[in-house]
Short mmCIF file of C-alpha atoms in Angstrom, two decimals:
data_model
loop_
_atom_site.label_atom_id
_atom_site.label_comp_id
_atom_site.label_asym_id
_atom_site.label_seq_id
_atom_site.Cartn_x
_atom_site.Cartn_y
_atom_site.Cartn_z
CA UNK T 1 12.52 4.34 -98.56
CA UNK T 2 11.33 6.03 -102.12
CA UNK T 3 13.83 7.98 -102.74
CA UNK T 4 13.22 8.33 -106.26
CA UNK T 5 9.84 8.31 -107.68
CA UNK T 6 7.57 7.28 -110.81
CA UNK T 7 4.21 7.38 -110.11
CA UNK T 8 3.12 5.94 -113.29
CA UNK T 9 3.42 2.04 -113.50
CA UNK T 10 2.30 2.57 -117.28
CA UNK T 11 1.60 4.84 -120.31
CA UNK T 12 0.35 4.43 -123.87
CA UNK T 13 0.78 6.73 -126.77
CA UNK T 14 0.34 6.76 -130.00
CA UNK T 15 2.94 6.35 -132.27
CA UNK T 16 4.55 9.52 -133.68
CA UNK T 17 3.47 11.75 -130.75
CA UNK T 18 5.37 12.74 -127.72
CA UNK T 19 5.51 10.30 -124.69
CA UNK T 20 6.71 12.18 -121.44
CA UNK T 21 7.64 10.16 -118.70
CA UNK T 22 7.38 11.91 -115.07
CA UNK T 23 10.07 11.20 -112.24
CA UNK T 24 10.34 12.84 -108.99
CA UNK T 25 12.78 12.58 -105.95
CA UNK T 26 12.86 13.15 -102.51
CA UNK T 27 16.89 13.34 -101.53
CA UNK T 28 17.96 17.16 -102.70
CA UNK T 29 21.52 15.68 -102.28
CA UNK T 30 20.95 14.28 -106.02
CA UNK T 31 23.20 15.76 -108.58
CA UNK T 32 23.24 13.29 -111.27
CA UNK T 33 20.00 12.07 -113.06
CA UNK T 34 19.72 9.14 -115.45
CA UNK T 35 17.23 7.26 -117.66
CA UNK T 36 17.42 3.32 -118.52
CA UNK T 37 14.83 1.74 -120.53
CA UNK T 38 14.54 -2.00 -119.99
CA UNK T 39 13.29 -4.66 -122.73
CA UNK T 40 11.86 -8.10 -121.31
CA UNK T 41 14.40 -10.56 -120.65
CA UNK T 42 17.44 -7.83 -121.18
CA UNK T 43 19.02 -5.67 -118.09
CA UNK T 44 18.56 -2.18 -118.73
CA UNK T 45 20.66 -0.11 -120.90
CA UNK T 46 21.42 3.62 -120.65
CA UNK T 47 19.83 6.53 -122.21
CA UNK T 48 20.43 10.06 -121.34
CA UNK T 49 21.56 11.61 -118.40
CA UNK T 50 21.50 15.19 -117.05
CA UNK T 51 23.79 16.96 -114.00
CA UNK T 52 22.60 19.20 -111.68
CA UNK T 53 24.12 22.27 -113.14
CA UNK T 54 21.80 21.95 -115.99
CA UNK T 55 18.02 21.94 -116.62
CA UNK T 56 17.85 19.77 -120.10
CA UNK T 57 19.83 17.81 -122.04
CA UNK T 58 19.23 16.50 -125.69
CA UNK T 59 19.61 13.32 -127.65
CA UNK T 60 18.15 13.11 -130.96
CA UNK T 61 14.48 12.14 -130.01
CA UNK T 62 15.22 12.23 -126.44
CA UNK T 63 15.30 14.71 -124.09
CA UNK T 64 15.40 15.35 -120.31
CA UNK T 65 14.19 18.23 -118.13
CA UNK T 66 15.05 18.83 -114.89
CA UNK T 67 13.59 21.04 -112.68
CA UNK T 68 14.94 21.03 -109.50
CA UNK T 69 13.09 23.47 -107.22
CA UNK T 70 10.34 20.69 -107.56
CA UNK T 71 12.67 18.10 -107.52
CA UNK T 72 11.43 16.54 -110.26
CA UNK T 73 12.73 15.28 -114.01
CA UNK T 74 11.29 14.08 -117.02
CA UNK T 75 11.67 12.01 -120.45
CA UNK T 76 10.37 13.01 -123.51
CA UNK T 77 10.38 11.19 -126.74
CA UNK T 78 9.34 12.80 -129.72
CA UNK T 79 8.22 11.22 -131.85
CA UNK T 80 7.12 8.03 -130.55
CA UNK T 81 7.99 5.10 -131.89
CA UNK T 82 6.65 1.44 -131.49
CA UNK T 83 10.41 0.11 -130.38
CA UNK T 84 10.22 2.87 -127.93
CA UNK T 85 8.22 0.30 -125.54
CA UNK T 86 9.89 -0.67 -122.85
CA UNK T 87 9.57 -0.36 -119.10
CA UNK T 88 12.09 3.31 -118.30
CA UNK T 89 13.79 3.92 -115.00
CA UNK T 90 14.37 7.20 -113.45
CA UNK T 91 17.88 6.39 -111.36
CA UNK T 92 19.53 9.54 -109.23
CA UNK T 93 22.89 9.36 -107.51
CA UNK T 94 24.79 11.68 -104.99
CA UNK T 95 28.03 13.22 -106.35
CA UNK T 96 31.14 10.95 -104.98
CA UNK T 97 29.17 7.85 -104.65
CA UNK T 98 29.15 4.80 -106.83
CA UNK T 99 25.16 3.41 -106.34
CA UNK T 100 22.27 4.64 -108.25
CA UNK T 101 18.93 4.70 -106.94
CA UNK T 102 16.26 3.30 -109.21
CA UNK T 103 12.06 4.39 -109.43
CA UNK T 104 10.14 1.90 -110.04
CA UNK T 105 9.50 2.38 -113.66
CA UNK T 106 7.06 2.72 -116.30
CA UNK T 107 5.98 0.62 -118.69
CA UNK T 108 5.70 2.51 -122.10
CA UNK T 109 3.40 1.09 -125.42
CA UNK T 110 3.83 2.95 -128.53
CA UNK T 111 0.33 2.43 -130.43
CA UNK T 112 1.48 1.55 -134.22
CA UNK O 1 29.65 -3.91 -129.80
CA UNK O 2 31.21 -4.53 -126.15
CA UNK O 3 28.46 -6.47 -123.18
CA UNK O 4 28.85 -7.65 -119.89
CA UNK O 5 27.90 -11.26 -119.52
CA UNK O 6 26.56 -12.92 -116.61
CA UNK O 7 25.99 -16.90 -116.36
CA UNK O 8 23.48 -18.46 -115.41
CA UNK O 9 20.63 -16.89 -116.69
CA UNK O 10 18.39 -18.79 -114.08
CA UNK O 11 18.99 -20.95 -110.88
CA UNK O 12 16.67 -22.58 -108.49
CA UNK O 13 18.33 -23.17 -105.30
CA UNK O 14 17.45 -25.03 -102.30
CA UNK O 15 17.06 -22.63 -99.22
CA UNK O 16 20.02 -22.31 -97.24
CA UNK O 17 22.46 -23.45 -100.47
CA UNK O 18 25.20 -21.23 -101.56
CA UNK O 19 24.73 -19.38 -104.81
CA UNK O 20 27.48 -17.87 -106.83
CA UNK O 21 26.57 -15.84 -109.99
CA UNK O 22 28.95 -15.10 -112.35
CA UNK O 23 29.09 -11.77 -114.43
CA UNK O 24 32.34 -10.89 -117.32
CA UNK O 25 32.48 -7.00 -117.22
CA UNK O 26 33.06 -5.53 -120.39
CA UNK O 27 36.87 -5.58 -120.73
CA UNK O 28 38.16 -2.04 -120.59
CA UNK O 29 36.12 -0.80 -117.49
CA UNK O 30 37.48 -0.41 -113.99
CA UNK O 31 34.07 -0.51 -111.98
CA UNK O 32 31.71 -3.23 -111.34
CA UNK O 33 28.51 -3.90 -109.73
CA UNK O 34 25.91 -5.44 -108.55
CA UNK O 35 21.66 -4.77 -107.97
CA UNK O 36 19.20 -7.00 -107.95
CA UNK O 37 15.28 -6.34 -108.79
CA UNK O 38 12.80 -8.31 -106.80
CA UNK O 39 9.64 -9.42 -108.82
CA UNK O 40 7.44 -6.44 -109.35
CA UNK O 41 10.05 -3.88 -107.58
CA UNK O 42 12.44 -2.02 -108.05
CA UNK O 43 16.41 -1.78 -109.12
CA UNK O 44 18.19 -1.66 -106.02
CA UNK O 45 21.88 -1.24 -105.74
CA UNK O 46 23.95 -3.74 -103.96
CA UNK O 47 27.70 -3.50 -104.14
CA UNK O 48 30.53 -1.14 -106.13
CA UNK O 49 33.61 -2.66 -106.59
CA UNK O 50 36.76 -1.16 -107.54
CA UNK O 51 40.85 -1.62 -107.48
CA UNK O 52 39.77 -5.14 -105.98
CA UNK O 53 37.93 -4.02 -102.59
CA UNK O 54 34.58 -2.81 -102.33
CA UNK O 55 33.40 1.08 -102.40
CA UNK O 56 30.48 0.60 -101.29
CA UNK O 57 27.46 -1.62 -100.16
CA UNK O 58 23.80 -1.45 -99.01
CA UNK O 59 21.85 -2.24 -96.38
CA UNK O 60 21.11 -5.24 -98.36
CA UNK O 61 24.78 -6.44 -98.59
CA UNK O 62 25.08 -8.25 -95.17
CA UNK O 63 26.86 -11.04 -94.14
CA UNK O 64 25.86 -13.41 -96.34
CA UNK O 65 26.77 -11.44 -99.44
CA UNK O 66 30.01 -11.57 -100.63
CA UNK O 67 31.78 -10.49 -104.16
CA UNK O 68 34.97 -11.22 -105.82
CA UNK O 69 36.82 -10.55 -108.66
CA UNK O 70 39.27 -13.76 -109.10
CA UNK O 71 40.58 -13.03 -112.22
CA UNK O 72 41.05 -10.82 -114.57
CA UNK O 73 37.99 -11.11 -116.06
CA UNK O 74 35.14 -12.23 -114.04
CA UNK O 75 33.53 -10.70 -111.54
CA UNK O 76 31.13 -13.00 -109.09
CA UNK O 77 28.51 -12.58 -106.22
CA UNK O 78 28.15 -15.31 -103.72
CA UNK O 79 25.27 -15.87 -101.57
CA UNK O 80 26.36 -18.06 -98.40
CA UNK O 81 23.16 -19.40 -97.23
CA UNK O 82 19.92 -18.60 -99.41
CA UNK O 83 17.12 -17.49 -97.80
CA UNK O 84 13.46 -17.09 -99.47
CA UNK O 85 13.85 -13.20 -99.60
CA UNK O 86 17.15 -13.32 -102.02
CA UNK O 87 14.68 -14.64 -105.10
CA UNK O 88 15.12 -11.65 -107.44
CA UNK O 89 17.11 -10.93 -110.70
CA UNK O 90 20.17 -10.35 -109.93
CA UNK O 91 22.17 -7.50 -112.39
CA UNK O 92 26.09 -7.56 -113.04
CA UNK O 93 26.94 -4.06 -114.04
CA UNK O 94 30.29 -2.06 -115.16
CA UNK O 95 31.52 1.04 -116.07
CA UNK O 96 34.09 2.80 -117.60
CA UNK O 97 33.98 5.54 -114.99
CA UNK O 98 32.74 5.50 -110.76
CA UNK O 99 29.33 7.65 -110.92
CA UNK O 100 31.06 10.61 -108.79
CA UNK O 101 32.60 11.11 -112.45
CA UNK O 102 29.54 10.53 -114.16
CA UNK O 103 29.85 7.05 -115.69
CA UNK O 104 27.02 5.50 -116.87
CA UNK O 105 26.40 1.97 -116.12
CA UNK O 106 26.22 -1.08 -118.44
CA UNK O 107 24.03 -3.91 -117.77
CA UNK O 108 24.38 -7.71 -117.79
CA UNK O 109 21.34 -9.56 -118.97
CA UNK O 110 20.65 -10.31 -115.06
CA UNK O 111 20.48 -13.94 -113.88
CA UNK O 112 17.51 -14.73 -111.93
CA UNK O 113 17.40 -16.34 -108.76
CA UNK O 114 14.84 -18.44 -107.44
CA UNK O 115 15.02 -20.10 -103.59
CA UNK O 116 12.74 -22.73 -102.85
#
């Protein structure tokens, strides 16, 4: 049951340019989007987030887009930076409930 | 800067042993969980615990799964009879805030669990 998707296990990019990471979801119920990025070895740690009622949200070099007519969100990182690699989940949860459900991540390599 | 802590880091277990794994929340929040990420899969939610009772559990959090919060401090997932399928990485997580307010979650480390 894929509730929440990331179709791609992996992505390399250059450092300095823009590294957009694709996520896309299946339960419309969703109202509250979030981003972890996971080091080897380390659980993952929290990066931007976006509600429902909005379509982006920015953090310094991150920002998220959410498009929900397609049901579908993204990361973008500008500009990539080598420390940027990491594997990134896509996690979605339903307004009054206390689990998040996880994609299955993608692995991102900054090219120094 | 604040972390939650989980012990051990690794355990190899004998199939039908009991497991507990131990996480320390990060002191302030009120909201504690637990997911666990099979090898090569992904982050799936177990348990929410708050005001010392559950919220909520998956599919996954049967019989054999229980969690407890003893103290004031730690927080602690016991698995009464191992089975092959419960090898995974197991994440202690807590937060401030339940998600229906939009928390976000802080990790442990994870401990990983390995039945043989």
């Amino acid at each position: 049951d894929q509730q929440v998707k990331q179709n791609s296990p992996s992505l390399s990019v250059q450092e300095g340019r823009i590294s957009i990471l694709n996520c896309d979801y299946t339960n419309s119920m969703f109202d509250y989007f979030l981003w972890y990025k996971k080091y080897p070895a380390e659980g993952p740690t929290f990066l931007i987030s976006i509600s429902s009622i909005k379509d982006k949200n920015e953090d310094g070099r991150f920002t998220v887009f959410l498009n929900k007519s397609a049901k579908h969100l993204s990361l973008h990182i500008v500009p990539s930076q080598p420390g940027d690699s990491a594997v990134y989940f896509c996690a979605a949860s339903v307004g009054g409930a206390n689990n998040l459900f996880f994609g299955t991540g993608t692995r991102l390599t900054v090219i120094p | 800067e604040p972390e939650v802590t989980q012990t051990p880091s690794h355990q190899v277990t004998q199939m039908g042993q009991e497991v507990i794994l131990r996480c320390v929340p990060i002191s302030n929040h009120l909201y504690f969980y637990w997911y666990r990420q099979i090898l090569g899969q992904k982050v799936e939610f177990l348990v929410s615990f708050y005001n010392n009772e559950i919220s909520e559990k998956s599919e996954i959090f049967d019989d054999q799964f229980s969690v407890e919060r003893p103290d004031g401090s730690n927080f602690t997932l016991k698995i009464r009879s191992t089975k092959l399928e419960d090898s995974a990485m197991y994440f202690c997580a807590s937060s401030v805030k339940g998600l229906a307010n939009t928390g976000e979650l802080f990790f442990g480390e994870g401990s990983r669990l390995t039945v043989l």
